[in-house]
Short mmCIF file of C-alpha atoms in Angstrom, two decimals:
data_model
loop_
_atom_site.label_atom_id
_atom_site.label_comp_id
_atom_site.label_asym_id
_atom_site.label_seq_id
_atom_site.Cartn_x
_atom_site.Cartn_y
_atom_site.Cartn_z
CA UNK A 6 4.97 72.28 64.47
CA UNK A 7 3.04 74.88 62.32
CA UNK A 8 0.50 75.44 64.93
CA UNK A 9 3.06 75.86 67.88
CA UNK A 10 4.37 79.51 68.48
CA UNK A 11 7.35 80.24 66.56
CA UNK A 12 11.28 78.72 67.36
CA UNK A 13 12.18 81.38 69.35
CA UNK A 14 9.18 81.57 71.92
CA UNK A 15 8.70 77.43 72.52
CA UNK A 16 11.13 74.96 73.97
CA UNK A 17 11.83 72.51 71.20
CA UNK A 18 12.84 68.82 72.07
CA UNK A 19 13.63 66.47 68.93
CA UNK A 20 14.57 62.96 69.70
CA UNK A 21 15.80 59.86 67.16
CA UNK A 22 16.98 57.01 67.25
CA UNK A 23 19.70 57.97 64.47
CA UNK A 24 20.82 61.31 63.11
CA UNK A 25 20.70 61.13 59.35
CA UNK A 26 21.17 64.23 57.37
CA UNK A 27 17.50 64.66 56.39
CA UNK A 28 16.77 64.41 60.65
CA UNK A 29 19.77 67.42 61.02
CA UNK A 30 18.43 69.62 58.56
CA UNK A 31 14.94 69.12 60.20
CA UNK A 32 16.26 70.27 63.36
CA UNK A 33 17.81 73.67 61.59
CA UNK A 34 14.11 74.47 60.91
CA UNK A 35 12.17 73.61 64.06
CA UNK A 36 15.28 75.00 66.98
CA UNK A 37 16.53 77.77 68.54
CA UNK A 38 20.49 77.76 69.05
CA UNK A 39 19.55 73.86 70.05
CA UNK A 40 22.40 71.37 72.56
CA UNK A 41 22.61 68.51 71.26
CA UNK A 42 22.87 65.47 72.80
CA UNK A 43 24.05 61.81 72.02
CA UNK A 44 24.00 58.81 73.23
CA UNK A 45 27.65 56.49 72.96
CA UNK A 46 27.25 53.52 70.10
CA UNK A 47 25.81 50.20 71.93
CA UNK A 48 28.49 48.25 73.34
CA UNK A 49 28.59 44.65 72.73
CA UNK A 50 30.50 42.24 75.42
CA UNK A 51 32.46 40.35 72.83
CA UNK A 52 33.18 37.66 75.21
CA UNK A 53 29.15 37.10 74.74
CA UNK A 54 28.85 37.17 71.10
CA UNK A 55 31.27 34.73 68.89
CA UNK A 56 31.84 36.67 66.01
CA UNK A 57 33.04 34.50 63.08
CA UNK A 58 33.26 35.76 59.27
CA UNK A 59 33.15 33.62 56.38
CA UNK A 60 35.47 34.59 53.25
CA UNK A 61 32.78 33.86 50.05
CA UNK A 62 32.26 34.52 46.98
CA UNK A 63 28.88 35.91 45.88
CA UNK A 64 28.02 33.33 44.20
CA UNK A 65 28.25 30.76 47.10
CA UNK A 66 26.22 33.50 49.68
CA UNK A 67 22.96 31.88 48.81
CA UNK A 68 23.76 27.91 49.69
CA UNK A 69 25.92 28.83 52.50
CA UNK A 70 23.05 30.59 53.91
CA UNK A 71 20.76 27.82 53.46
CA UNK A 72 23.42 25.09 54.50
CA UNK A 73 23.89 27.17 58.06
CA UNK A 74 19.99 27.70 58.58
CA UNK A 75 19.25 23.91 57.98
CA UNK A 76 22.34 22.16 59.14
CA UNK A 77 22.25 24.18 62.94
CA UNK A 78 18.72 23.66 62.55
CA UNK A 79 18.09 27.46 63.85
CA UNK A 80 14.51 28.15 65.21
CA UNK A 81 14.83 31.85 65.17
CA UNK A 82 17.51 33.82 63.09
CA UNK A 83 17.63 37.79 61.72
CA UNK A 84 19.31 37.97 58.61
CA UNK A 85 20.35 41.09 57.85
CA UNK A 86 20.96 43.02 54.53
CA UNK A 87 21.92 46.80 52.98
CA UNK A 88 19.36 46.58 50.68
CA UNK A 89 15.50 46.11 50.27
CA UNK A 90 15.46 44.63 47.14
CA UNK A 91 18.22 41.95 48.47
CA UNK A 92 15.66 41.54 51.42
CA UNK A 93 12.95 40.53 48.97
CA UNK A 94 15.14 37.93 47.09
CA UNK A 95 16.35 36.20 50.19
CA UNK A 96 12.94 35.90 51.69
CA UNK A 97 11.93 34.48 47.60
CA UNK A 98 14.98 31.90 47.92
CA UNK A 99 13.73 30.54 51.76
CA UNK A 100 10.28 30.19 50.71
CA UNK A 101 11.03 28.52 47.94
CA UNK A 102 12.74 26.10 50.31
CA UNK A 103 9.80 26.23 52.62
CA UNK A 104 11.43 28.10 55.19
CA UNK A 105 9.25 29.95 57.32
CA UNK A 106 10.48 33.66 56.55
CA UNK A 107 8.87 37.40 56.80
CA UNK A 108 10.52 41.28 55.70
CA UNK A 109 11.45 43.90 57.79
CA UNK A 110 12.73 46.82 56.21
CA UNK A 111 11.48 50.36 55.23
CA UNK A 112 8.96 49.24 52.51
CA UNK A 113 7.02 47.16 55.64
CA UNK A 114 4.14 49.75 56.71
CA UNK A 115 4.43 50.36 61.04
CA UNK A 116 1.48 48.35 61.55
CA UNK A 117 2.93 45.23 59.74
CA UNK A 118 6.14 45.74 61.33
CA UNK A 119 5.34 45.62 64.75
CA UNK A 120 2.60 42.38 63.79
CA UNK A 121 6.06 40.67 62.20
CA UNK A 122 7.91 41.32 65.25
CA UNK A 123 5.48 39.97 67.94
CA UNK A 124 4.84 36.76 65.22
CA UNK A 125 8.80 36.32 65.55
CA UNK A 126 9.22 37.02 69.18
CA UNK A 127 6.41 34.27 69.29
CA UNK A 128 8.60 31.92 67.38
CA UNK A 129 5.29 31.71 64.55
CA UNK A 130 8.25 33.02 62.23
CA UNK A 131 11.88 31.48 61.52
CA UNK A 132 13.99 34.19 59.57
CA UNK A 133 13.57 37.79 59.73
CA UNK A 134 15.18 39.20 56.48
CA UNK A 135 15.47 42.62 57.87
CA UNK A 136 17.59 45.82 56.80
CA UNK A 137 19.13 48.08 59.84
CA UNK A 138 15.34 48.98 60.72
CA UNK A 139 15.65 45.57 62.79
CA UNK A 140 19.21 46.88 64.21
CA UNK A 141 18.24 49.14 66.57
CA UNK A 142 16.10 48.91 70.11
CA UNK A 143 14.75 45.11 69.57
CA UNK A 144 15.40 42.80 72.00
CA UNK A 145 14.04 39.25 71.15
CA UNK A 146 14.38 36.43 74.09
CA UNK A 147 15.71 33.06 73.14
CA UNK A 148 17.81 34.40 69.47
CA UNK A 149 21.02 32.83 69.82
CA UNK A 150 22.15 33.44 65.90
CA UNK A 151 22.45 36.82 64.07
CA UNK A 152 23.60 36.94 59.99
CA UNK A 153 25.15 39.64 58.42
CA UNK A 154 24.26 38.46 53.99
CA UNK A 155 26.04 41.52 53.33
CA UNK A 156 28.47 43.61 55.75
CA UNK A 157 27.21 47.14 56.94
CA UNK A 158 28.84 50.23 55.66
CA UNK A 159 28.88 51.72 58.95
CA UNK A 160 30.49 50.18 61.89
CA UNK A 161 27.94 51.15 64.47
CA UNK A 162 25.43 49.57 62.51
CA UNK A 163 27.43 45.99 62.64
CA UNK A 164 27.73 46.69 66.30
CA UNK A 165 23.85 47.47 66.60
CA UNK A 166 23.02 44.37 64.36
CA UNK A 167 25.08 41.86 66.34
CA UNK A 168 23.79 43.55 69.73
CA UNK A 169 20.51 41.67 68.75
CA UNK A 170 22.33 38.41 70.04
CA UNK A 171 23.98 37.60 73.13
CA UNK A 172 22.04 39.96 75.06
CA UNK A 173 21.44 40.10 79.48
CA UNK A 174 24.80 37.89 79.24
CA UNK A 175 23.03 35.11 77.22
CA UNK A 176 25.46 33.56 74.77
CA UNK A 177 24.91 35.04 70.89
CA UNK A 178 26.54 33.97 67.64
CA UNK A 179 27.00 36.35 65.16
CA UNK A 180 27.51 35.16 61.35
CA UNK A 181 28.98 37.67 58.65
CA UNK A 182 29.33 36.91 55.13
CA UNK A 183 32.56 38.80 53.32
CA UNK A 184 32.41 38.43 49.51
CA UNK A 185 34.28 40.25 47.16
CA UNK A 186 32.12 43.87 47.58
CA UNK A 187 32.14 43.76 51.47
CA UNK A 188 35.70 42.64 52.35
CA UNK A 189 36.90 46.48 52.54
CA UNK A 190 34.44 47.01 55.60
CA UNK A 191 36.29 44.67 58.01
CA UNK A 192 39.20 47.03 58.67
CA UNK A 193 36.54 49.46 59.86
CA UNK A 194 34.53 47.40 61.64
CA UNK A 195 37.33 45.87 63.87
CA UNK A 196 38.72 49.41 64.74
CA UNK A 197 35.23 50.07 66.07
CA UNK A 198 35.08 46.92 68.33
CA UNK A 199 38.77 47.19 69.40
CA UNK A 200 39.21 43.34 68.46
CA UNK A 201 40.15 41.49 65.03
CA UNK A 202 37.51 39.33 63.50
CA UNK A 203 37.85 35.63 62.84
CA UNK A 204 38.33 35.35 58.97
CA UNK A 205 37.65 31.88 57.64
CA UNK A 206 36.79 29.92 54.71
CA UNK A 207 33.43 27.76 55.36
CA UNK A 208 34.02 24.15 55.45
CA UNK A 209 32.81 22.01 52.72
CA UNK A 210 29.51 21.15 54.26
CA UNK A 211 28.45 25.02 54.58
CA UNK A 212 29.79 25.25 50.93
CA UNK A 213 27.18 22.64 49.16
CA UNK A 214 25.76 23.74 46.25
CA UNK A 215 21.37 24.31 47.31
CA UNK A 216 19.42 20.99 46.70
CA UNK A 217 16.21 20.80 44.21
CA UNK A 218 13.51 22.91 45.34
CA UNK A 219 11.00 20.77 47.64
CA UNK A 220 8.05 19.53 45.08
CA UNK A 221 9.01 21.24 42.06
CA UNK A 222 9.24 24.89 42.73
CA UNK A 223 12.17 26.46 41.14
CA UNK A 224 14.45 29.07 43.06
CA UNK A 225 14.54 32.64 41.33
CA UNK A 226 16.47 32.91 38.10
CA UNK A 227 19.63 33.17 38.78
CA UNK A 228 19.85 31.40 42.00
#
């Protein structure tokens, strides 16, 4: 940008995927009296994707997400989460089940991102723990489930997350877990999508505690 002529003598286009309030202020700096334009939020069909959301306690996230992974026997699932850090314990509690599992968040350089994506698109990898760098612009053929561990803060993001499923009018499944920090985002979330979501305890099954660690490992501490 440095070596370009200055603001006012250059036409300036800045494109992104989101507009975050570092990417705004960027655009201050490097524009001249700039038009912006946006894109409207991803639309989901909802008659595509059955949206169901479990009322749990945090306690119970972990074996519930275990007990849906193993029980529907799913082949290729993101699982998404706010956090890095919650990305790296989730991917710690499936391998320590043996559960084929890689990370996809910010902390994952470009190069290894794209390598996870093409090893998951090629079914070499079972659950992507991802944050909302997964959200956006991936489509994946033959992912019939998508898992929210922890409910977005911002509406467009669930829309974006659960736009990974049920996609060219395939049939999706999208998964959210509401525990006693995430509950408040529903309201939100179902203005957004003009519908009300399906609130329901899990049945006993999805409820059972985790089993022993296959061949003596031990889960995290704590878990």
């Amino acid at each position: 940008v440095y070596s370009t002529p200055h603001k006012s003598k250059r036409q300036t286009l800045l494109f992104s995927a989101t507009l975050t309030t570092e990417v705004a202020r960027l655009s201050e700096q490097w524009t001249h009296n700039p038009v912006t334009v946006e894109i409207e939020p991803e639309q989901v069909a909802v008659d595509t994707v059955d949206q169901i959301v479990y009322i749990v306690t945090q306690d119970e996230k972990h074996a519930l997400l275990y007990n849906i992974i193993t029980h529907k026997n799913l082949e290729r699932v993101i699982v998404f989460c706010n956090r890095k850090d919650e990305t790296r314990r989730l991917a710690d509690l499936l391998s320590t089940y043996q559960i084929n599992c890689a990370i996809l968040s910010g902390d994952v350089r470009q190069q290894i991102r794209i390598r996870t994506l093409d090893d998951f698109k090629a079914g070499k990898i079972r659950v992507l723990v991802a944050t909302d760098v997964a959200g956006r612009g991936i489509h994946i053929e033959g992912m019939d489930h998508v898992i929210n561990y922890t409910l977005p803060r911002d509406p467009e993001d669930y829309v974006h997350r659960i736009g990974r499923t049920g996609r060219a009018g395939a049939a999706g499944t999208s998964v959210s877990f509401a525990d006693e920090e995430d509950s408040f985002a529903i309201p939100a979330i179902e203005k957004l999508i003009g519908n009300e979501l399906p609130c329901i305890y899990p049945d006993e099954k999805w409820r059972a505690p985790l089993p022993p660690p296959p061949k003596g490992r031990k889960p995290l501490t704590g878990e």
